[in-house]
Short mmCIF file of C-alpha atoms in Angstrom, two decimals:
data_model
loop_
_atom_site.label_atom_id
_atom_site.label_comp_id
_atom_site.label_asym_id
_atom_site.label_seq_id
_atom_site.Cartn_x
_atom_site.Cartn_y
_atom_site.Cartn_z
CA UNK G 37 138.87 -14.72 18.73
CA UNK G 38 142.60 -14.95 20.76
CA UNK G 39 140.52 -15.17 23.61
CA UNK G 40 138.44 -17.82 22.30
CA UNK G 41 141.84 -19.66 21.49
CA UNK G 42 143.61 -19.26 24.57
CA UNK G 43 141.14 -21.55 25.87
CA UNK G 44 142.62 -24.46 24.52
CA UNK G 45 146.23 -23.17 24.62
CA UNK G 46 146.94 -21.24 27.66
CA UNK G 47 145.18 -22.61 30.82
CA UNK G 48 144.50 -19.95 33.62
CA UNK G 49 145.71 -20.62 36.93
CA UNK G 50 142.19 -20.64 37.77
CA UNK G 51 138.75 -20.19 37.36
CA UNK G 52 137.09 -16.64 37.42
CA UNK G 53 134.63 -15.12 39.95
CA UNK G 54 132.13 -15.57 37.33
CA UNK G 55 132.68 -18.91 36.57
CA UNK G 56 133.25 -19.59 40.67
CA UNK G 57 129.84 -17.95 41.33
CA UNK G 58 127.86 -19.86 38.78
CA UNK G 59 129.32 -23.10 39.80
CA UNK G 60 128.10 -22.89 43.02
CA UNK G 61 124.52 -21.25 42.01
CA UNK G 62 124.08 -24.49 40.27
CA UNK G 63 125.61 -26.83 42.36
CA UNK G 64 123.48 -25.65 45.10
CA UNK G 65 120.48 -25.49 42.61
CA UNK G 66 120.67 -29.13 41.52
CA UNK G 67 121.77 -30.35 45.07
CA UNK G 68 118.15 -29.05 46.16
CA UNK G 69 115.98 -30.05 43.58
CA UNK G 70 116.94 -33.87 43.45
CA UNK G 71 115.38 -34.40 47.54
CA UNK G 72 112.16 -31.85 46.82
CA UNK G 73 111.67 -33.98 43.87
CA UNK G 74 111.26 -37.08 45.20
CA UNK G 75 109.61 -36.02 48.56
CA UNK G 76 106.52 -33.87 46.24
CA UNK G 77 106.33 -36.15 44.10
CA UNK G 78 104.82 -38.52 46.81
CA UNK G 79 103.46 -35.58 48.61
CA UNK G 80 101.48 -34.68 46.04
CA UNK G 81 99.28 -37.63 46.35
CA UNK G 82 98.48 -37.18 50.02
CA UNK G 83 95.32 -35.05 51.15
CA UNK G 84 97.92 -33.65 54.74
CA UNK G 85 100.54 -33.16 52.76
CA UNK G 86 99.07 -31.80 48.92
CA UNK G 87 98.87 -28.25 49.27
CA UNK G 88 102.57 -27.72 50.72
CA UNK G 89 103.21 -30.25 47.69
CA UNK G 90 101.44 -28.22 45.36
CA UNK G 91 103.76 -24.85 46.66
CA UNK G 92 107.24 -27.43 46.59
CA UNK G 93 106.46 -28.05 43.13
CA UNK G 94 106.27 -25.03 41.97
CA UNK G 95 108.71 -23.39 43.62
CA UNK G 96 110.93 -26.91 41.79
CA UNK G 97 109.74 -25.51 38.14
CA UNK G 98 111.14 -21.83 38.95
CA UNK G 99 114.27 -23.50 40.34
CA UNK G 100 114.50 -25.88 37.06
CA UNK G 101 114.07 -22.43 34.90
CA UNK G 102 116.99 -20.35 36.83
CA UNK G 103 118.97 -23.68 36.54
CA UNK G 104 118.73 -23.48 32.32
CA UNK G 105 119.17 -19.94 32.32
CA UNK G 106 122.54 -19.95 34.22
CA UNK G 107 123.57 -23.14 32.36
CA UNK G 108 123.06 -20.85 29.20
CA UNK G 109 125.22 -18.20 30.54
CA UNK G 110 127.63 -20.91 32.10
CA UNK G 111 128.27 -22.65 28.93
CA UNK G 112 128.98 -18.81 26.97
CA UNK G 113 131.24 -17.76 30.25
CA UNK G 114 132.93 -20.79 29.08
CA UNK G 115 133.34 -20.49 25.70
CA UNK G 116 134.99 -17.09 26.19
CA UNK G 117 137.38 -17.74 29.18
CA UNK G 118 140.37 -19.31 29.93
CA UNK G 119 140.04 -22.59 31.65
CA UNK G 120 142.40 -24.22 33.96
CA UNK G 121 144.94 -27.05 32.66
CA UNK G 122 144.94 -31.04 34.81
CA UNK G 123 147.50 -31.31 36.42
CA UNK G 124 150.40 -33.44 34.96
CA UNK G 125 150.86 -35.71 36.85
CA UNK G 126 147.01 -37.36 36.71
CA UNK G 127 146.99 -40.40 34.54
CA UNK G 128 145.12 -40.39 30.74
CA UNK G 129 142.16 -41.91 31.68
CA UNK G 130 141.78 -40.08 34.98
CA UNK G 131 142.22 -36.72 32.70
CA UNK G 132 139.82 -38.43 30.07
CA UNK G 133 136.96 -39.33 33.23
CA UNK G 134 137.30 -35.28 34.44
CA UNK G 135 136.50 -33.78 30.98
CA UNK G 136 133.79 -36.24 29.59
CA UNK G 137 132.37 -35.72 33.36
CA UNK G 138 132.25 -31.72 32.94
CA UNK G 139 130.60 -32.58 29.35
CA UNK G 140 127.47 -35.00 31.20
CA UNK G 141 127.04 -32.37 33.95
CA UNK G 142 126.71 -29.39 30.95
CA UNK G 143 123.90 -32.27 29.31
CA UNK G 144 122.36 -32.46 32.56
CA UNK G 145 122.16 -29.19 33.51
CA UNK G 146 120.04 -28.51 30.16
CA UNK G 147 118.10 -32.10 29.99
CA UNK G 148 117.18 -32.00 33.40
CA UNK G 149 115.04 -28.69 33.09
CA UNK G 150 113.89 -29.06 29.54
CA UNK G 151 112.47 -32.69 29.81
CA UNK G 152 110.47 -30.99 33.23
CA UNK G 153 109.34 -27.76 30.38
CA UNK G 154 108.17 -30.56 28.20
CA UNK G 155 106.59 -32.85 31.08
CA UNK G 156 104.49 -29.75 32.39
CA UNK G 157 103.79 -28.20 28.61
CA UNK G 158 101.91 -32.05 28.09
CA UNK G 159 99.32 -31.45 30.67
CA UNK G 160 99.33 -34.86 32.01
CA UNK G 161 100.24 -35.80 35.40
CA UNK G 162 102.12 -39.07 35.69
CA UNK G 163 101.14 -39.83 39.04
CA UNK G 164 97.05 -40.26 38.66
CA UNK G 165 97.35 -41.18 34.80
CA UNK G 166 95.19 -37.97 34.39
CA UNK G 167 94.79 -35.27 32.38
CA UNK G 168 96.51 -31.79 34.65
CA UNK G 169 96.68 -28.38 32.63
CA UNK G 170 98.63 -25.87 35.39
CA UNK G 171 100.37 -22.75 34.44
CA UNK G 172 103.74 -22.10 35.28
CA UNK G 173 105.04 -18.66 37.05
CA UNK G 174 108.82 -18.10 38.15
CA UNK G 175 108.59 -17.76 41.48
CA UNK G 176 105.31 -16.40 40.99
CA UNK G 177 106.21 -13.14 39.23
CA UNK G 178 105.66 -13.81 35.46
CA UNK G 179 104.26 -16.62 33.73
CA UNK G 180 106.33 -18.99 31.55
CA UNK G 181 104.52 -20.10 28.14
CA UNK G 182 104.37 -23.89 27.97
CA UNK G 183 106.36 -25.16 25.04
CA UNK G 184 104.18 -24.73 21.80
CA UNK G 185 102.78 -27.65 20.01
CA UNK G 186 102.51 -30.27 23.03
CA UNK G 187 99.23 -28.45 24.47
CA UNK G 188 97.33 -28.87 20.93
CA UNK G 189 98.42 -32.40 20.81
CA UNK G 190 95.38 -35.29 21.10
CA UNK G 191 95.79 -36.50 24.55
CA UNK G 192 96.80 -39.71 23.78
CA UNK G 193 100.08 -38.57 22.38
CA UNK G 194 100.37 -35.39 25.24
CA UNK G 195 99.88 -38.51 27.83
CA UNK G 196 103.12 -40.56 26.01
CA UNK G 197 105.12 -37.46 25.96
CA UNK G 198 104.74 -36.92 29.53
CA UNK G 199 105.02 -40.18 30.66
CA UNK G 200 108.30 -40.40 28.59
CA UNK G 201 109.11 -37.24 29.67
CA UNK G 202 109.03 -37.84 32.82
CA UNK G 203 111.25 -40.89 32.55
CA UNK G 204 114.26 -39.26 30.98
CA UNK G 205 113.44 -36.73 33.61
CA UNK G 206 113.17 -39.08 36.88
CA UNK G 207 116.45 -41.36 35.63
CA UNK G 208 118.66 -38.10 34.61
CA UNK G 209 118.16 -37.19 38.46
CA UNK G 210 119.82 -40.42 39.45
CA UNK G 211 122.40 -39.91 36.75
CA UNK G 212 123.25 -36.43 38.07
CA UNK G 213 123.25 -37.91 42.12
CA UNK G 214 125.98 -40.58 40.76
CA UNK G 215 127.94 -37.48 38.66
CA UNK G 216 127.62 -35.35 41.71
CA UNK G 217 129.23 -38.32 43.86
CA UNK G 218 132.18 -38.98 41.41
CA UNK G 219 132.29 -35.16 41.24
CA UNK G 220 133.14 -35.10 45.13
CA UNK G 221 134.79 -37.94 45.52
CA UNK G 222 137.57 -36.65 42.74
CA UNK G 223 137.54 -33.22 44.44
CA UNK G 224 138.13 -34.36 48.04
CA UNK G 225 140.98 -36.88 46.23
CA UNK G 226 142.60 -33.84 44.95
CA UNK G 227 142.84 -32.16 47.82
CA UNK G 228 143.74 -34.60 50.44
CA UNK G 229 145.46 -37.57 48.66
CA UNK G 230 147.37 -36.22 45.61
CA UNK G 231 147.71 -32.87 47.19
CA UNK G 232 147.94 -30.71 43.66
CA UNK G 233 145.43 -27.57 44.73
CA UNK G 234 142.52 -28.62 42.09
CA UNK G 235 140.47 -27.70 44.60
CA UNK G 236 141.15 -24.02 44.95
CA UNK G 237 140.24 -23.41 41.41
CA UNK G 238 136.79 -23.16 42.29
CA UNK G 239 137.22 -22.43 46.20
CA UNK G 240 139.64 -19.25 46.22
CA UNK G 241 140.34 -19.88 50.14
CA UNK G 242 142.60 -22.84 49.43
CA UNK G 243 146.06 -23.14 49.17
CA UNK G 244 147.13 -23.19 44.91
CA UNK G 245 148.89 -25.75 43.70
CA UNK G 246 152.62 -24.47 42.19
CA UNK G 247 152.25 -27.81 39.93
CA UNK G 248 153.03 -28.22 36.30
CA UNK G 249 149.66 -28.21 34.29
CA UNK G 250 149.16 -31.46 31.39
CA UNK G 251 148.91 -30.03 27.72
CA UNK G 252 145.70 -29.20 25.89
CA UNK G 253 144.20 -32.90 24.74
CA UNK G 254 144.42 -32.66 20.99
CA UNK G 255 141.27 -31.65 19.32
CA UNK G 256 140.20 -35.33 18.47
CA UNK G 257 140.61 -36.53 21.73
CA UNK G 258 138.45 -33.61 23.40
CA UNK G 259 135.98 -34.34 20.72
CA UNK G 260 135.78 -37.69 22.00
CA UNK G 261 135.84 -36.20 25.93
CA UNK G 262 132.66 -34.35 25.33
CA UNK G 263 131.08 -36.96 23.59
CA UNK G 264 131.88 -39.43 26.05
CA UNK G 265 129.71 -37.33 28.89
CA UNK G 266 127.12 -36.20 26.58
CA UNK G 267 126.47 -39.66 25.06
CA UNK G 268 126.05 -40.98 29.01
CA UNK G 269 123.52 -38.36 29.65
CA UNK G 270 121.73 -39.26 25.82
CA UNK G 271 121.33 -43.09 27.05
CA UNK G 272 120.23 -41.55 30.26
CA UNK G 273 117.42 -39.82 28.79
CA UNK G 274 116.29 -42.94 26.12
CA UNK G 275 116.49 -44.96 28.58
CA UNK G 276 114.32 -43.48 30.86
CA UNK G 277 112.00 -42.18 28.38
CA UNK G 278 111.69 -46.17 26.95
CA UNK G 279 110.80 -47.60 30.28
CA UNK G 280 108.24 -45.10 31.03
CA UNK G 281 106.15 -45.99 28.30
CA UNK G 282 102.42 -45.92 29.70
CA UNK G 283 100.25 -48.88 29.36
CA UNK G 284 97.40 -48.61 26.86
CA UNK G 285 94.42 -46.54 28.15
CA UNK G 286 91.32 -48.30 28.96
CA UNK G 287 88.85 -47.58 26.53
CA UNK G 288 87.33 -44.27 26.27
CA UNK G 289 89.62 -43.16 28.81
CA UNK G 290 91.46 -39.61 28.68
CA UNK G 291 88.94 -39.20 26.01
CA UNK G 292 88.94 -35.22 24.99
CA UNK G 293 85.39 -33.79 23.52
CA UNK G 294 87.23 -30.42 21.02
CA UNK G 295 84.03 -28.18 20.25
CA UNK G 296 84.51 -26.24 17.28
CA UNK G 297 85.54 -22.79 18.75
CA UNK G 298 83.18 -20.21 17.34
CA UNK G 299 84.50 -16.53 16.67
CA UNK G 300 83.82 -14.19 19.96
CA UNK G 301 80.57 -12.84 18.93
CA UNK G 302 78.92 -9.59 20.01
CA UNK G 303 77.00 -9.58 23.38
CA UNK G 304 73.19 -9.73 22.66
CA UNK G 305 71.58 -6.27 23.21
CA UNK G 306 70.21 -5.17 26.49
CA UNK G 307 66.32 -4.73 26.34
CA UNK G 308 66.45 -2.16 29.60
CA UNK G 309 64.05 -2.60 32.50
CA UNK G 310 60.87 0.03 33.32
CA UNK G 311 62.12 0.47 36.98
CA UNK G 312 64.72 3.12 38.45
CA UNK G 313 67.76 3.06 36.74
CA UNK G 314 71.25 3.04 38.45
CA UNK G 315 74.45 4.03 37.39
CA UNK G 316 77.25 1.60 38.86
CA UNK G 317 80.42 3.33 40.56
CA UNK G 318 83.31 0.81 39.44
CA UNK G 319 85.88 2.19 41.74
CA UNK G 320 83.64 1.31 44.78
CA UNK G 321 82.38 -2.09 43.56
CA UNK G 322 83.82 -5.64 42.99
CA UNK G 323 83.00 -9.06 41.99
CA UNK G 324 85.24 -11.75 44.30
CA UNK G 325 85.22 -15.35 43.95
CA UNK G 326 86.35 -17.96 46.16
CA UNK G 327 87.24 -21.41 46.74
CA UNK G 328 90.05 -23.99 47.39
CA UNK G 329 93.01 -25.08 45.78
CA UNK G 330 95.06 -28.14 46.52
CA UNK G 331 93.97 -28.03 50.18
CA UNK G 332 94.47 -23.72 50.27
CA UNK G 333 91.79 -21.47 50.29
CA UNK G 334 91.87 -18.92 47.54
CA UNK G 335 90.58 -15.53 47.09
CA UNK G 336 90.15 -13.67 43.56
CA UNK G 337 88.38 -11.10 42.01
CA UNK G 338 87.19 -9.89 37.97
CA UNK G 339 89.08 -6.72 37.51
CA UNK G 340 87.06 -5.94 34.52
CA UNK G 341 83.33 -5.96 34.33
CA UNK G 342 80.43 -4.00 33.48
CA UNK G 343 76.67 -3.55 34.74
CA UNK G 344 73.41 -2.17 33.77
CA UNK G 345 70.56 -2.10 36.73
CA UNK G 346 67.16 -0.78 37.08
CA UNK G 347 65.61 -1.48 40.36
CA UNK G 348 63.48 -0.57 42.43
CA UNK G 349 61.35 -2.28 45.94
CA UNK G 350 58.51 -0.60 44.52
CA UNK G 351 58.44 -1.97 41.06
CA UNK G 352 60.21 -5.46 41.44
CA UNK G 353 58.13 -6.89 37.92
CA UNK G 354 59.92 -3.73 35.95
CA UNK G 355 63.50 -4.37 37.82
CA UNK G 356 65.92 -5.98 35.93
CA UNK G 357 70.08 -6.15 35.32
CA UNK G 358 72.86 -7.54 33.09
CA UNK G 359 75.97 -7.95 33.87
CA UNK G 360 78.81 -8.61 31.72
CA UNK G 361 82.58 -10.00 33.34
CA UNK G 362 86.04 -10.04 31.36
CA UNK G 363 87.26 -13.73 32.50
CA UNK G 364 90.66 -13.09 31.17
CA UNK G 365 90.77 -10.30 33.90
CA UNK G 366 90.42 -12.97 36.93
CA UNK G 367 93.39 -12.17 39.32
CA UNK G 368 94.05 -14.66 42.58
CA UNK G 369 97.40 -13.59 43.39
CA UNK G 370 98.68 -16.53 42.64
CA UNK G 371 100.51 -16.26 38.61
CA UNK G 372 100.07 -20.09 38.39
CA UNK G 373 96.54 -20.17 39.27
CA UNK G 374 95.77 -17.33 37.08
CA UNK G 375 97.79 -18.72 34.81
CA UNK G 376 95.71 -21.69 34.71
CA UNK G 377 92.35 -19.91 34.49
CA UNK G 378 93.10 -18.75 31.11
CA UNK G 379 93.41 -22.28 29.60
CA UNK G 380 90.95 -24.02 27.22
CA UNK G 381 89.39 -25.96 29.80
CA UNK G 382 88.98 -22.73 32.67
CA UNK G 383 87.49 -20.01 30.98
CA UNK G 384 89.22 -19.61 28.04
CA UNK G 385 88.86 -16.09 27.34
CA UNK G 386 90.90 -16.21 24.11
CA UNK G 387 87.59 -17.77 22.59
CA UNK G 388 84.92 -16.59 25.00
CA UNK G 389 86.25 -13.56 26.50
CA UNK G 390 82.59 -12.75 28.52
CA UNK G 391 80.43 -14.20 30.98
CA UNK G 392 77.21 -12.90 31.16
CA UNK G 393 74.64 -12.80 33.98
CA UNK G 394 71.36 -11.99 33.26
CA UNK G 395 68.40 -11.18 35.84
CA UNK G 396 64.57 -10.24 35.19
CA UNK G 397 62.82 -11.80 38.08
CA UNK G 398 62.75 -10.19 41.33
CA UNK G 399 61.15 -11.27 45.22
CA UNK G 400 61.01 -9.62 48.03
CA UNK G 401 62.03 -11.76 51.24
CA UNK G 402 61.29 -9.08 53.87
CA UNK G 403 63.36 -6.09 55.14
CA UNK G 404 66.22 -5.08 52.61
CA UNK G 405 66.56 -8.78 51.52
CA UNK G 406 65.28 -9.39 47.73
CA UNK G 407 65.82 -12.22 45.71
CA UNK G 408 66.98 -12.24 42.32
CA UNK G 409 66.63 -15.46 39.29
CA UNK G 410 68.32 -14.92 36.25
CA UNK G 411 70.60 -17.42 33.80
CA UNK G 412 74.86 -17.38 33.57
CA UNK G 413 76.18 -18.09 30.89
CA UNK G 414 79.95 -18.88 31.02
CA UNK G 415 81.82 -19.73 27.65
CA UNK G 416 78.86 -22.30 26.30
CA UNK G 417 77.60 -23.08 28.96
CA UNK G 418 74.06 -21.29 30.35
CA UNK G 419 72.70 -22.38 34.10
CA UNK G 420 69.95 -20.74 35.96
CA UNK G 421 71.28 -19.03 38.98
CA UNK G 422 69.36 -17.28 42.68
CA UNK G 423 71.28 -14.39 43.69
CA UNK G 424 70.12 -13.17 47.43
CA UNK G 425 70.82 -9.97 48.16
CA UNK G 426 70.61 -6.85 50.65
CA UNK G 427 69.67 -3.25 48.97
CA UNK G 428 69.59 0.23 51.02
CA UNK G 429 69.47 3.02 49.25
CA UNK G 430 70.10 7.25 50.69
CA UNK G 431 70.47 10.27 49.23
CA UNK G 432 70.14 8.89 45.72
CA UNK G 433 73.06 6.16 46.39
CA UNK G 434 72.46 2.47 46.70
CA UNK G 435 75.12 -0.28 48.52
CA UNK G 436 73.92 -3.85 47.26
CA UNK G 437 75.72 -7.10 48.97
CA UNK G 438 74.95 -10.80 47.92
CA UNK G 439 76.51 -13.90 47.91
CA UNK G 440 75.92 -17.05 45.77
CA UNK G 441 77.80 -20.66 45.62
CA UNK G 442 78.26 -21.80 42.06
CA UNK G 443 78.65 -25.75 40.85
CA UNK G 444 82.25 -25.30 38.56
CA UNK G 445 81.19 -28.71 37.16
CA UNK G 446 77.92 -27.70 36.04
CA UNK G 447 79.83 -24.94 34.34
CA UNK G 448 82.23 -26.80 32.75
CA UNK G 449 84.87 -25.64 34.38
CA UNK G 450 88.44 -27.63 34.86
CA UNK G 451 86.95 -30.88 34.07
CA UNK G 452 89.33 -32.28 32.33
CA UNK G 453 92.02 -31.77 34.74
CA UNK G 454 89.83 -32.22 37.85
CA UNK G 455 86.55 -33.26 37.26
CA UNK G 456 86.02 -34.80 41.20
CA UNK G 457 87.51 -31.98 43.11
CA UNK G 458 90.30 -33.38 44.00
CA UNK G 459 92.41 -30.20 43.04
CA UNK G 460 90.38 -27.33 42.77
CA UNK G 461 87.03 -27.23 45.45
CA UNK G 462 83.69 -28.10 43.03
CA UNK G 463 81.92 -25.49 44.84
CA UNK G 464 82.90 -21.76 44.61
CA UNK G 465 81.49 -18.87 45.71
CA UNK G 466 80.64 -15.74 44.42
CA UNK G 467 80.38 -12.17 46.13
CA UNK G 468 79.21 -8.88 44.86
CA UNK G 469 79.52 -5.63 46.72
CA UNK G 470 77.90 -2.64 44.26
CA UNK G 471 77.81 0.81 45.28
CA UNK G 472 75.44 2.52 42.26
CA UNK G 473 73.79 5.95 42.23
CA UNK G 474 70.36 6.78 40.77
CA UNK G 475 70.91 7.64 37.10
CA UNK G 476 70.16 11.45 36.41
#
């Protein structure tokens, strides 16, 4: 508690390393983010320049995220350190401009990133007056939850949230590139013009001023400091948020279909084939999609899944297999992308945790090449599929390879976000590689 009252009472001669580092972490931070703002969000539109867009724009979320959580610690550094006094000679309203200045670039340091949280948690991009649902990762190690609520929301009032959103968001950027300016200007005036050391408070290097320091403003007045620079960065953020006010959709537009999610129920039983039966080896076997993604080509795989086969060249009308994939265990590298594939309108695994492919026709095509015709089935969704294939079997072990392309839309699969393409490639392919012995 002395501590906490020597803030106001007894200035330090200057700031600590603490304090000194996180100033700069953020300054450089924010200093970044306002150009890779404006140059993706124009990027992002552009077939050349999208998938570097795409990447800029993430890597600006993980930056907005390390941005709030040093302003957190900032703000409690703050609170529990000594501070250092004006100097005494600088005039009232000079002394008044420096604190209420401090106070907006605390508001924008937490606006800025939490109006982006909200923007992203909407699901609506701005820029095409669509429906977008993308996950967010830090820096692609973890993903961060969107903000709870805003996802749920009908899309009319997820599409006025982000558009508002957005605004507070796009006109606090110009609010913090005139702060940063004044910010600068009053440094550099410090140290070249009035001479008093200011400077070295937060740049150690420099030359201290020997000074007298002005007297704590009286509670009151620092109430009226703070705000002063809050209530700049408030009209910032209504302001914005007011003129960005979307136009009235065109009718039927943005329109969302919600299907009464049905409890997961169990997987219909397996009526098992009169051919050889094989026993799959999981550790040798995978299921890999592909596919592109703003421009990139992607690679994934199903790290769960399951498979019962009986097969055999001699007995093709007996052959037969089911196979049954965990969608929530889809893995692309990428924690946004996966990320994303979880969502209602991917595979949503929360609801519809299996896909199921089911096969019980069989054709030769010559050689080791058979054919195989069967249905997947994908959340609600059920289209017939042909799966070619290669099968050679020795010593009781079988290696199977085929390779199918799969229609997402036909599936159901991002269309709300991306039902042309533009985003995610409509076509994606599907490859198997099974190594299975001969059961018993």
């Amino acid at each position: 508690m002395t501590d906490f009252l020597c803030e106001f009472v007894m200035p330090a001669s200057r700031y600590t390393p603490v304090a000194i580092a996180l100033h700069w972490a953020i300054a450089i931070a924010i200093i970044a983010m306002i150009p890779m703002g404006w140059w993706m969000s124009e990027a992002i539109n552009e077939p050349g320049s999208q998938a570097l867009a795409y990447r800029v724009f993430q890597i600006h979320k993980s930056v907005g995220f390390l941005i709030l959580a040093l302003t957190a610690l900032r703000l409690v550094w703050r609170v529990t350190h000594r501070t250092p006094g004006m100097p005494a000679e600088m005039k009232t309203w000079e002394t008044f401009a420096a604190r209420a200045t401090h106070a907006a670039f605390y508001g924008l340091m937490l606006a800025l990133p939490l109006t982006g949280w909200l923007y992203v948690s909407a699901g609506w991009a701005v820029a095409t007056d669509t429906p977008l649902a993308v996950a967010t990762s830090w820096f692609g190690l973890f993903t961060v939850p969107h903000l709870p609520f805003i996802g749920e929301a009908a899309a009319g009032l997820r599409r006025t949230v982000a558009y508002q959103a957005m605004g507070a968001h796009s006109l606090m950027a110009w609010g913090a590139v005139v702060l940063i300016a004044l910010h600068v200007g009053a440094a550099l005036k410090h140290q070249f013009i009035n001479r008093d050391g200011v400077l070295a408070h937060m740049i150690p290097v420099l030359k201290h001023g020997e000074g007298r320091t002005a007297p704590e403003p009286k509670p009151l007045l620092r109430r009226t400091e703070r705000l002063a620079g809050l209530g700049f960065i408030a009209a910032l953020a209504v302001a914005g948020g007011i003129a960005a006010k979307p136009a009235p959709l065109a009718e039927g537009a943005g329109a969302e279909v919600h299907a009464a999610a049905a409890p997961a129920q169990a997987e219909a039983a397996v009526t098992p084939g009169t051919a050889t039966a094989w026993t799959i080896d999981q550790a040798a076997s995978t299921i890999e999609f592909t596919g592109t993604h703003a421009g990139k080509a992607f690679k994934g795989r199903f790290e769960q899944w399951e498979g019962q086969v009986w097969f055999d060249p001699a007995d093709l009308a007996g052959s037969k297999a089911v196979v049954l994939v965990k969608t929530g265990t889809a893995k692309t590298g990428d924690a946004t992308q996966e990320g994303s594939l979880t969502g209602a309108e991917w595979f949503d695994p929360s609801a519809y945790p299996t896909a199921r492919f089911e096969a019980a026709t069989f054709k030769a095509l010559g050689g080791n090449r058979y054919e195989a015709t069967g249905t997947l089935r994908i959340k609600t969704v059920s289209v017939p599929v042909v799966l070619p294939f290669t099968f050679d079997q020795a010593d009781g072990v079988a290696t199977v390879a085929g390779r199918l392309e799969l229609d997402r839309t036909a599936l159901d699969l991002g269309m709300m976000s991306d039902a042309g393409g533009d985003w995610v490639s409509k076509a994606i392919g599907v490859e198997i590689r099974v190594t299975a012995r001969r059961a018993g």
